[in-house]
Coordinates of C-alpha atoms in Angstrom, one line a residue:
Chain A
M179 CA 97.9 103.5 81.1
K180 CA 94.6 102.5 82.7
R181 CA 95.8 99.0 82.9
I182 CA 99.0 100.0 84.6
I183 CA 97.1 101.9 87.2
I184 CA 94.7 99.1 87.9
A185 CA 97.6 96.7 88.2
A186 CA 99.3 99.1 90.6
L187 CA 96.2 99.3 92.7
I188 CA 95.7 95.6 92.8
L189 CA 99.3 95.1 93.8
M190 CA 98.9 97.7 96.5
F191 CA 95.9 95.9 97.9
A192 CA 97.7 92.6 97.6
F193 CA 100.6 93.8 99.7
S194 CA 98.4 95.3 102.4
A195 CA 96.6 92.0 102.6
S196 CA 99.5 89.7 102.7
A197 CA 100.0 90.4 106.4
S198 CA 96.5 89.4 107.4
A199 CA 97.3 86.4 109.5
H200 CA 94.7 86.8 112.2
T201 CA 94.7 86.6 115.9
G202 CA 91.7 86.4 118.2
L203 CA 93.4 84.7 121.2
T204 CA 93.1 86.9 124.3
S205 CA 94.5 84.4 126.9
S206 CA 95.4 80.8 127.3
T207 CA 96.6 78.4 130.0
P208 CA 99.4 77.5 129.6
S209 CA 100.3 80.7 127.7
D210 CA 103.0 81.3 125.2
G211 CA 106.5 80.7 126.5
D212 CA 105.4 79.3 129.8
I213 CA 107.5 76.6 131.5
I214 CA 105.2 74.4 133.5
A215 CA 106.3 72.2 136.4
D216 CA 102.9 70.7 137.1
D217 CA 100.9 67.9 135.5
I218 CA 98.9 69.2 132.6
Y219 CA 95.6 67.6 131.8
E220 CA 94.1 70.3 129.7
I221 CA 94.8 73.5 127.8
T222 CA 92.4 76.4 127.8
L223 CA 92.2 79.0 125.1
E224 CA 90.1 82.1 125.4
F225 CA 89.2 84.3 122.4
N226 CA 87.9 87.8 121.9
T227 CA 84.9 86.6 120.0
N228 CA 82.4 83.8 120.2
I229 CA 83.6 80.9 118.1
E230 CA 81.8 78.2 116.1
S231 CA 81.9 74.7 117.4
T232 CA 84.0 73.3 114.5
S233 CA 87.0 75.3 115.8
T234 CA 90.0 73.1 116.4
V235 CA 93.1 73.0 118.5
K236 CA 96.0 70.6 118.0
I237 CA 99.0 70.0 120.3
F238 CA 102.2 68.7 118.9
S239 CA 105.2 67.4 120.8
E240 CA 108.8 68.1 120.0
N241 CA 108.9 65.1 117.7
N242 CA 105.9 66.6 115.8
E243 CA 103.6 63.9 117.2
E244 CA 100.1 65.0 117.7
I245 CA 98.7 64.6 121.2
T246 CA 95.1 63.5 120.9
G247 CA 92.7 65.4 123.2
N248 CA 89.0 66.0 123.5
T249 CA 88.1 69.5 122.5
I250 CA 85.1 71.3 123.9
V251 CA 83.9 74.7 122.7
N252 CA 81.8 76.9 124.9
D253 CA 81.0 80.5 123.7
N254 CA 84.5 82.0 123.4
V255 CA 86.4 79.4 125.3
M256 CA 88.0 76.2 123.9
I257 CA 89.3 73.5 126.2
S258 CA 91.2 70.5 125.1
G259 CA 91.6 67.7 127.7
F260 CA 94.0 64.7 127.7
N261 CA 93.7 61.4 129.4
E262 CA 97.2 61.5 130.6
P263 CA 99.3 64.4 131.8
L264 CA 101.8 65.7 129.2
D265 CA 105.4 64.4 129.4
D266 CA 108.3 66.8 129.7
G267 CA 109.1 68.6 126.5
I268 CA 108.3 71.5 124.3
Y269 CA 104.8 71.6 122.9
T270 CA 103.3 73.5 120.0
V271 CA 99.7 74.5 120.1
E272 CA 98.0 75.1 116.7
W273 CA 94.5 76.6 116.9
K274 CA 92.0 77.4 114.2
I275 CA 88.8 79.1 114.9
I276 CA 85.8 80.5 113.1
G277 CA 84.5 83.7 114.7
A278 CA 80.7 84.2 114.8
D279 CA 81.0 86.5 111.8
G280 CA 82.5 83.7 109.7
H281 CA 86.1 85.0 109.8
P282 CA 88.6 82.2 110.0
I283 CA 91.4 82.9 112.4
Q284 CA 94.4 80.8 113.2
G285 CA 97.6 80.9 115.2
T286 CA 100.3 78.9 117.0
Y287 CA 102.2 79.2 120.2
S288 CA 104.3 76.9 122.3
F289 CA 105.0 76.1 125.9
E290 CA 107.2 73.8 127.8
V291 CA 106.6 71.1 130.4
N292 CA 109.6 70.6 132.6
Q293 CA 108.9 68.7 135.8
E294 CA 112.5 67.5 136.4
E295 CA 114.2 70.7 137.2
L296 CA 111.6 72.2 139.4
N297 CA 109.9 69.2 140.8
D298 CA 109.6 70.5 144.3
P299 CA 106.0 71.0 145.2
A300 CA 106.8 72.1 148.7
D301 CA 108.4 75.3 147.5
S302 CA 105.5 77.2 146.1
G303 CA 107.3 80.5 146.1
E304 CA 109.8 79.3 143.6
S305 CA 107.3 77.9 141.2
G306 CA 105.4 81.2 141.3
E307 CA 108.6 82.9 140.3
T308 CA 109.2 80.5 137.5
T309 CA 105.8 81.1 135.9
N310 CA 106.5 84.9 136.0
A311 CA 110.0 84.8 134.6
P312 CA 109.3 83.1 131.3
R313 CA 106.4 85.5 130.6
E314 CA 108.8 88.4 130.7
V315 CA 111.1 86.5 128.4
S316 CA 108.3 85.9 126.0
V317 CA 107.4 89.6 126.0
E318 CA 110.9 90.6 125.2
K319 CA 111.0 88.0 122.4
S320 CA 107.9 89.3 120.7
E321 CA 109.3 92.9 120.9
E322 CA 112.5 91.7 119.3
Q323 CA 110.6 90.2 116.5
M324 CA 108.9 93.6 115.9
V325 CA 112.3 95.3 115.4
E326 CA 112.7 96.1 111.8
V327 CA 115.7 95.1 109.7
P328 CA 117.3 98.5 108.8
S329 CA 118.6 97.3 105.4
K330 CA 115.4 98.0 103.5
I331 CA 115.2 100.8 101.0
A332 CA 115.0 104.2 102.6
S333 CA 111.4 104.9 102.0
N334 CA 112.0 108.7 101.8
D335 CA 113.8 108.3 98.4
L336 CA 110.9 106.3 97.0
L337 CA 108.4 108.9 98.2
V338 CA 110.5 111.7 96.6
I339 CA 110.4 109.7 93.3
I340 CA 106.6 109.2 93.6
L341 CA 106.2 112.9 94.3
V342 CA 108.2 113.9 91.3
V343 CA 106.2 111.5 89.1
L344 CA 102.9 112.9 90.4
F345 CA 104.0 116.5 89.8
T346 CA 105.1 115.5 86.3
I347 CA 101.7 113.9 85.6
A348 CA 99.9 116.9 86.9
G349 CA 102.0 119.2 84.8
G350 CA 101.7 117.0 81.8
F351 CA 97.9 117.0 81.9
F352 CA 97.7 120.7 82.6
G353 CA 99.9 121.3 79.5
W354 CA 97.8 118.9 77.5
I355 CA 94.5 120.7 78.5
I356 CA 96.0 124.1 77.7
G357 CA 97.4 123.0 74.4
R358 CA 94.2 121.4 73.4
R359 CA 92.3 124.7 73.9
Q360 CA 94.6 126.5 71.5
K361 CA 93.9 124.2 68.6
Chain B
M489 CA 92.9 86.3 99.2
I490 CA 92.5 88.6 96.2
W491 CA 89.6 86.5 94.9
I492 CA 87.5 87.2 98.0
Y493 CA 87.9 91.0 97.6
L494 CA 86.9 90.7 94.0
T495 CA 83.8 88.6 94.7
E496 CA 82.8 90.9 97.5
S497 CA 83.0 94.0 95.2
L498 CA 81.1 92.2 92.4
L499 CA 78.4 91.2 95.0
Y500 CA 77.9 94.8 95.9
L501 CA 77.7 95.6 92.2
C502 CA 75.0 92.9 91.6
F503 CA 73.0 94.3 94.5
S504 CA 73.3 97.8 93.2
L505 CA 72.2 96.8 89.7
L506 CA 69.1 95.0 91.0
M507 CA 68.2 97.9 93.3
G508 CA 68.7 100.5 90.6
A509 CA 66.9 98.5 87.9
F510 CA 63.7 98.1 90.0
I511 CA 63.6 101.5 91.7
I512 CA 63.9 103.2 88.3
Q513 CA 60.7 101.5 87.2
F514 CA 58.8 103.6 89.8
I515 CA 60.0 106.8 88.4
P516 CA 57.5 108.5 86.0
E517 CA 58.6 108.6 82.4
K518 CA 58.8 112.4 82.5
L519 CA 61.4 112.4 85.2
K520 CA 64.0 110.1 83.6
P521 CA 65.7 109.5 80.2
T522 CA 64.7 106.6 78.1
I523 CA 66.1 103.5 79.7
H524 CA 66.4 100.1 78.3
I525 CA 67.6 97.4 80.8
P526 CA 68.3 94.0 79.2
K527 CA 66.7 91.2 81.1
R528 CA 69.8 89.2 80.9
I529 CA 71.5 91.7 83.2
I530 CA 68.9 91.2 85.9
Q531 CA 69.2 87.4 85.6
L532 CA 73.0 87.6 85.8
A533 CA 72.8 89.9 88.8
V534 CA 70.6 87.4 90.7
L535 CA 73.0 84.6 89.9
G536 CA 75.9 86.8 90.9
V537 CA 74.3 87.3 94.3
V538 CA 74.2 83.5 94.8
F539 CA 77.8 82.9 93.6
F540 CA 79.5 85.9 95.0
S541 CA 77.8 85.6 98.4
A542 CA 79.1 82.0 98.6
A543 CA 82.7 83.2 98.7
P544 CA 82.9 83.8 102.5
V545 CA 81.2 80.4 103.1
L546 CA 83.7 78.8 100.7
R547 CA 86.6 80.4 102.5
V548 CA 85.4 78.9 105.9
I549 CA 85.0 75.5 104.3
L550 CA 88.5 75.6 102.7
F551 CA 89.9 76.7 106.1
L552 CA 88.3 73.8 107.9
Y553 CA 88.1 70.8 105.7
E554 CA 91.6 69.6 106.2
D555 CA 91.0 69.2 109.9
I556 CA 87.6 67.7 110.2
G557 CA 86.9 66.3 106.7
L558 CA 85.0 67.8 103.8
F559 CA 81.6 66.3 104.5
T560 CA 81.5 67.2 108.2
T561 CA 82.7 70.7 107.3
L562 CA 80.0 71.2 104.7
E563 CA 77.4 69.9 107.1
S564 CA 78.3 72.1 110.0
V565 CA 79.1 75.2 108.1
L566 CA 75.8 75.2 106.1
S567 CA 73.6 74.2 109.0
G568 CA 75.4 75.6 112.1
F569 CA 77.4 78.7 111.2
E570 CA 75.7 82.1 111.0
V571 CA 77.3 82.7 107.6
G572 CA 76.2 79.3 106.4
K573 CA 72.6 79.8 107.6
A574 CA 72.5 83.3 106.0
W575 CA 73.8 81.9 102.7
N576 CA 71.2 79.1 102.8
L577 CA 68.4 81.7 103.0
T578 CA 70.1 83.7 100.2
V579 CA 70.2 80.7 97.9
I580 CA 66.6 79.7 98.5
L581 CA 65.4 83.2 98.0
A582 CA 67.6 83.7 95.0
I583 CA 66.3 80.6 93.2
F584 CA 62.7 81.9 93.5
F585 CA 63.8 85.3 92.6
Y586 CA 65.6 84.0 89.5
L587 CA 62.5 82.0 88.4
F588 CA 60.4 85.1 89.1
V589 CA 62.5 87.5 86.9
S590 CA 62.8 84.8 84.2
L591 CA 59.2 84.0 83.9
F592 CA 57.5 87.3 84.4
P593 CA 58.0 90.6 82.6
V594 CA 59.4 92.3 85.8
L595 CA 60.5 95.4 84.0
K596 CA 57.1 96.0 82.4
S597 CA 54.8 96.2 85.3
K598 CA 55.1 98.2 88.5
A599 CA 53.5 95.5 90.7
L600 CA 56.0 92.9 89.5
S601 CA 58.9 95.4 89.9
G602 CA 57.6 96.0 93.5
I603 CA 57.8 92.3 94.3
A604 CA 61.3 92.1 92.7
L605 CA 62.3 95.0 94.9
A606 CA 61.0 93.2 98.0
F607 CA 63.1 90.2 97.0
T608 CA 66.2 92.4 96.7
L609 CA 65.5 93.9 100.1
V610 CA 65.2 90.6 101.8
L611 CA 68.4 89.3 100.2
L612 CA 70.1 92.5 101.4
F613 CA 69.0 91.9 104.9
A614 CA 70.2 88.3 104.7
L615 CA 73.6 89.7 103.8
G616 CA 73.5 92.1 106.8
W617 CA 72.7 89.2 109.1
A618 CA 76.0 87.5 108.3
S619 CA 78.0 90.8 108.6
H620 CA 80.7 91.4 111.1
A621 CA 78.8 94.2 112.7
A622 CA 75.8 92.0 113.3
S623 CA 77.9 89.5 115.2
L624 CA 79.1 92.2 117.6
T625 CA 75.8 93.7 118.8
E626 CA 72.3 92.6 119.6
W627 CA 70.6 94.4 116.8
S628 CA 72.1 97.8 116.1
G629 CA 75.0 96.3 114.1
F630 CA 72.6 94.5 111.9
V631 CA 70.3 97.5 111.4
F632 CA 73.1 100.0 110.7
H633 CA 74.9 97.6 108.4
S634 CA 71.8 96.9 106.4
L635 CA 70.9 100.6 106.3
H636 CA 74.4 101.5 105.2
F637 CA 74.3 98.9 102.4
L638 CA 70.8 99.9 101.4
A639 CA 71.8 103.6 101.0
V640 CA 74.9 102.5 99.0
T641 CA 72.9 100.3 96.6
V642 CA 70.1 102.9 96.1
W643 CA 72.5 105.7 95.2
I644 CA 74.9 103.7 93.1
G645 CA 72.2 101.4 91.6
I646 CA 70.3 104.3 90.1
L647 CA 73.6 105.9 89.0
L648 CA 74.7 102.6 87.3
I649 CA 71.4 102.0 85.5
V650 CA 71.1 105.6 84.3
G651 CA 74.8 105.8 83.4
W652 CA 75.0 102.5 81.4
C653 CA 71.4 101.8 80.3
S654 CA 70.0 105.2 79.2
K655 CA 69.4 105.6 75.5
D656 CA 69.0 109.4 75.2
L657 CA 69.3 112.6 77.2
E658 CA 65.7 113.4 77.4
N659 CA 64.4 114.8 80.7
W660 CA 67.9 114.9 82.0
V661 CA 67.4 118.1 84.0
S662 CA 64.2 116.8 85.6
Y663 CA 66.0 113.5 86.4
L664 CA 68.8 115.5 88.2
K665 CA 66.2 117.4 90.0
W666 CA 65.1 114.4 92.0
F667 CA 68.3 112.3 91.8
T668 CA 70.7 114.9 93.3
P669 CA 68.7 115.4 96.6
L670 CA 68.3 111.6 96.8
A671 CA 72.0 111.1 96.3
I672 CA 72.8 113.6 99.0
V673 CA 70.4 111.9 101.4
C674 CA 71.9 108.6 100.6
F675 CA 75.4 109.9 101.1
L676 CA 74.6 111.4 104.5
T677 CA 73.0 108.1 105.5
I678 CA 76.1 106.3 104.4
A679 CA 78.4 108.7 106.3
G680 CA 76.3 108.5 109.5
T681 CA 75.8 104.7 109.6
G682 CA 79.4 104.2 108.4
L683 CA 80.6 106.3 111.3
F684 CA 78.6 104.2 113.7
L685 CA 79.9 100.9 112.2
M686 CA 83.4 102.3 112.5
T687 CA 82.9 102.9 116.2
L688 CA 82.0 99.3 116.7
V689 CA 85.4 98.3 115.5
I690 CA 87.9 101.0 116.3
N691 CA 88.0 103.9 118.6
V692 CA 87.7 106.9 116.3
N693 CA 90.4 108.8 118.1
E694 CA 92.7 105.9 117.2
Y695 CA 91.8 106.1 113.5
P696 CA 95.4 107.1 112.4
D697 CA 96.9 104.5 114.7
A698 CA 94.8 101.8 112.9
W699 CA 96.9 102.5 109.8
T700 CA 99.5 100.3 111.2
V701 CA 97.3 97.2 110.6
P702 CA 95.8 96.1 107.3
Y703 CA 92.2 96.9 108.4
G704 CA 93.1 100.5 109.0
Q705 CA 94.9 100.7 105.6
A706 CA 91.8 99.4 103.9
L707 CA 89.6 101.9 105.8
L708 CA 91.9 104.8 104.8
M709 CA 91.9 103.7 101.2
K710 CA 88.1 103.4 101.2
H711 CA 87.7 106.9 102.6
L712 CA 90.2 108.4 100.2
T713 CA 88.5 106.8 97.1
I714 CA 85.3 108.6 98.1
I715 CA 86.9 112.0 97.5
P716 CA 87.1 111.9 93.6
V717 CA 83.6 110.4 93.6
L718 CA 82.3 113.5 95.4
F719 CA 84.0 115.7 92.8
F720 CA 82.3 113.7 90.0
A721 CA 79.0 113.8 91.9
F722 CA 79.3 117.6 92.2
I723 CA 80.0 118.0 88.5
N724 CA 77.2 115.6 87.5
G725 CA 74.7 117.0 89.9
F726 CA 75.3 120.7 89.6
W727 CA 77.6 121.8 86.8
I728 CA 76.1 119.6 84.1
R729 CA 72.6 120.7 85.2
R730 CA 73.6 124.3 84.9
K731 CA 75.1 123.7 81.4
L732 CA 72.0 121.8 80.3
K733 CA 69.7 124.6 81.5
R734 CA 71.7 127.0 79.4
Q735 CA 71.2 124.7 76.4
E736 CA 74.9 124.1 76.2
Q737 CA 76.1 121.1 74.2
I738 CA 77.3 118.4 76.7
N739 CA 76.9 114.7 77.1
P740 CA 76.6 113.8 80.8
I741 CA 76.6 110.0 80.2
P742 CA 80.4 109.4 80.1
W743 CA 80.7 111.4 83.3
L744 CA 78.2 109.2 85.0
K745 CA 80.0 106.1 83.7
F746 CA 83.3 107.2 85.1
E747 CA 81.7 108.2 88.4
S748 CA 80.4 104.6 88.6
I749 CA 83.9 103.2 87.8
L750 CA 85.4 105.3 90.6
L751 CA 82.7 104.0 92.9
F752 CA 83.7 100.5 92.0
F753 CA 87.1 101.2 93.5
T754 CA 85.3 102.1 96.7
F755 CA 83.6 98.8 96.5
V756 CA 86.9 97.0 96.2
S757 CA 88.3 98.7 99.2
T758 CA 85.1 98.0 101.1
G759 CA 85.4 94.3 100.2
M760 CA 88.9 94.3 101.5
L761 CA 87.8 96.0 104.6
G762 CA 85.1 93.5 105.3
Q763 CA 87.5 90.6 105.1
Q764 CA 90.3 92.0 107.3
E765 CA 90.6 91.3 110.9
P766 CA 88.9 94.2 112.7
P767 CA 91.4 95.6 115.2
H768 CA 89.1 96.0 118.3
S769 CA 92.4 96.5 120.1
I770 CA 95.1 97.8 117.8
E771 CA 97.7 96.8 120.3
I772 CA 96.7 93.1 120.4
T773 CA 96.2 93.0 116.7
L774 CA 99.6 94.5 116.0
A775 CA 101.3 92.2 118.4
G776 CA 99.5 89.1 117.1
S777 CA 99.3 89.6 113.4
G778 CA 102.0 92.1 112.8
P779 CA 101.8 95.4 110.9
S780 CA 100.4 96.0 107.5
A781 CA 103.2 95.3 104.9
I782 CA 102.5 98.6 103.2
F783 CA 102.8 100.5 106.5
D784 CA 105.9 98.6 107.4
Y785 CA 107.4 99.7 104.1
F786 CA 106.9 103.4 104.7
Y787 CA 107.5 103.6 108.4
S788 CA 111.2 103.7 109.1
G789 CA 111.1 103.5 112.9
V790 CA 110.6 100.5 115.1
I791 CA 107.0 99.3 115.1
E792 CA 105.8 98.4 118.6
P793 CA 102.4 97.1 119.6
S794 CA 101.8 99.9 122.1
M795 CA 103.0 102.8 119.9
R796 CA 100.9 105.8 118.9
L797 CA 101.6 107.6 115.7
E798 CA 102.8 111.1 115.7
F799 CA 102.0 113.4 112.8
G800 CA 103.7 116.5 111.5
L801 CA 104.1 118.6 108.5
N802 CA 107.4 118.4 106.5
T803 CA 108.4 119.5 103.1
L804 CA 107.6 116.2 101.6
N805 CA 104.1 115.8 102.7
I806 CA 103.2 119.4 102.1
L807 CA 104.3 118.9 98.5
F808 CA 102.1 115.7 98.4
F809 CA 99.1 117.7 99.6
I810 CA 99.8 120.5 97.2
V811 CA 99.9 118.0 94.3
A812 CA 96.7 116.5 95.6
I813 CA 95.0 119.9 95.5
I814 CA 96.4 120.5 92.0
F815 CA 94.8 117.2 90.9
M816 CA 91.5 118.2 92.5
W817 CA 91.6 121.5 90.7
L818 CA 92.5 119.7 87.5
I819 CA 89.3 117.6 87.8
M820 CA 87.2 120.8 87.8
Y821 CA 89.5 122.5 85.2
S822 CA 89.2 119.6 82.8
F823 CA 85.5 119.7 83.0
R824 CA 85.5 123.4 82.3
K825 CA 87.8 122.9 79.3
K826 CA 85.5 120.1 78.0
T827 CA 88.1 117.3 78.0
P828 CA 86.8 113.7 77.7
A829 CA 85.6 112.4 81.1
V830 CA 88.5 109.9 81.2
V831 CA 90.9 112.7 81.9
P832 CA 89.4 113.8 85.3
F833 CA 88.9 110.1 86.0
F834 CA 92.6 109.7 86.1
M835 CA 93.1 113.0 87.9
G836 CA 90.8 111.6 90.6
M837 CA 92.9 108.5 90.9
F838 CA 96.1 110.4 91.1
C839 CA 94.6 112.7 93.7
V840 CA 93.8 109.6 95.9
L841 CA 97.4 108.4 95.5
S842 CA 98.8 111.8 96.4
L843 CA 96.7 112.1 99.5
Y844 CA 97.6 108.6 100.5
F845 CA 101.3 109.1 100.2
G846 CA 101.0 112.5 101.8
L847 CA 99.4 111.0 104.8
M848 CA 101.9 108.2 105.0
A849 CA 104.7 110.7 104.7
S850 CA 103.4 112.7 107.5
I851 CA 103.9 110.0 110.1
Q852 CA 106.9 111.0 112.1

């Protein structure tokens, strides 16, 4: 029985730990979901903790080609610069950092460079609008991801079963202690 | 990730053993039972400190080496990172410490025990240096983390040594006379410094909200596992003393052993806690990393980053709390009915589970 309980505890710990993908990113330019109409020479990531200098950021194009850049780390900011501006397309940013406490944290996000559609530098109002709009989209998207699939087991039933089991165990032990005394 | 929780817990265990083994040397013979500590245990504990404290460093290296190459990683982690630097110091100190305990009869002389105790303390501070709390504040995080850990190792170290290495029951009442107040002081220190360390990471008012993320779940587990320990400590400190004074036949050693096993569960949940992402902002953590899988399982509503949890009593959680109280009562009852100590040990574990599920069920 001891083994079963220990196994159950370990399982419980394992489950609570499995969702421990970390985040430490507070802001970035371009940020997640942005559609950028300008030339981009660098990306900037800002974290909620000072980071060690071996932290890395990689940028991948749609074809999964890595764009090489020079990365500089300064306190809690990491900047990766490119020699040439990014071409049109969707880019994925993969960052891996080590916080000052030694906790490794990683994450990805993506943004899009699209100069063809909105290549009208004279109309600054419109470009302002476009940077706002995708942000809202990205917020909605992340909320959608949080919505839970309703098909999982109704947790109430499980709790009732656990409760019954616990009461049985308590009763069983009580009976055992009483019975033991009478011997 | 499980290996890192285990190595953390074992690291705390090694520190406690060292601390307890050397402190007990300073207690006069009249105030403690006959204790025999095998030297092998001291040596293993020192080696354990080296290997188990390497785990966080190893994790950083594993995390990085694919990107920048193994050699560069080793070089920069060991010489540049705070965790690496702290570990270097740990290794150097531990090598000398190991030679010291191997070559000298450290458990025979008070002076040598004193030096060994100093080694243990410095190692303990090296660990505090690399802690999460130390990285957040100028000095207070380091001081409070070290103090917290010191109180834990003093209390549990003596408990472990007396529970597992004592050969007889001589002087038990006079041992309890000094150990019980010491344990209470240690516990209050742990609670006070723990509260401070908690405020570094989360807003205490948001404590229940933190249950949505793995860090909060680990914190809750840690706090719940302390409850049965307190019941055992009460039995060991007061009831057993009363019985011994009345010359009743009772063997306190199994009770101490099970108290220390319960404390090991607290170590495990502390190890988990130390390796989770601290939710300085629950909202950002929840949005970025997602909720704890276990919380997700029990919570039927929609989990949103900005949500606050509402609590309420319902039939289900009232029943859970009732069964928890029954288990607490059974711990005491089984002591009074002189069952083997393993029975209340299980009662304690079931009590933790009942409380945990009761709290989870009370989220509306």
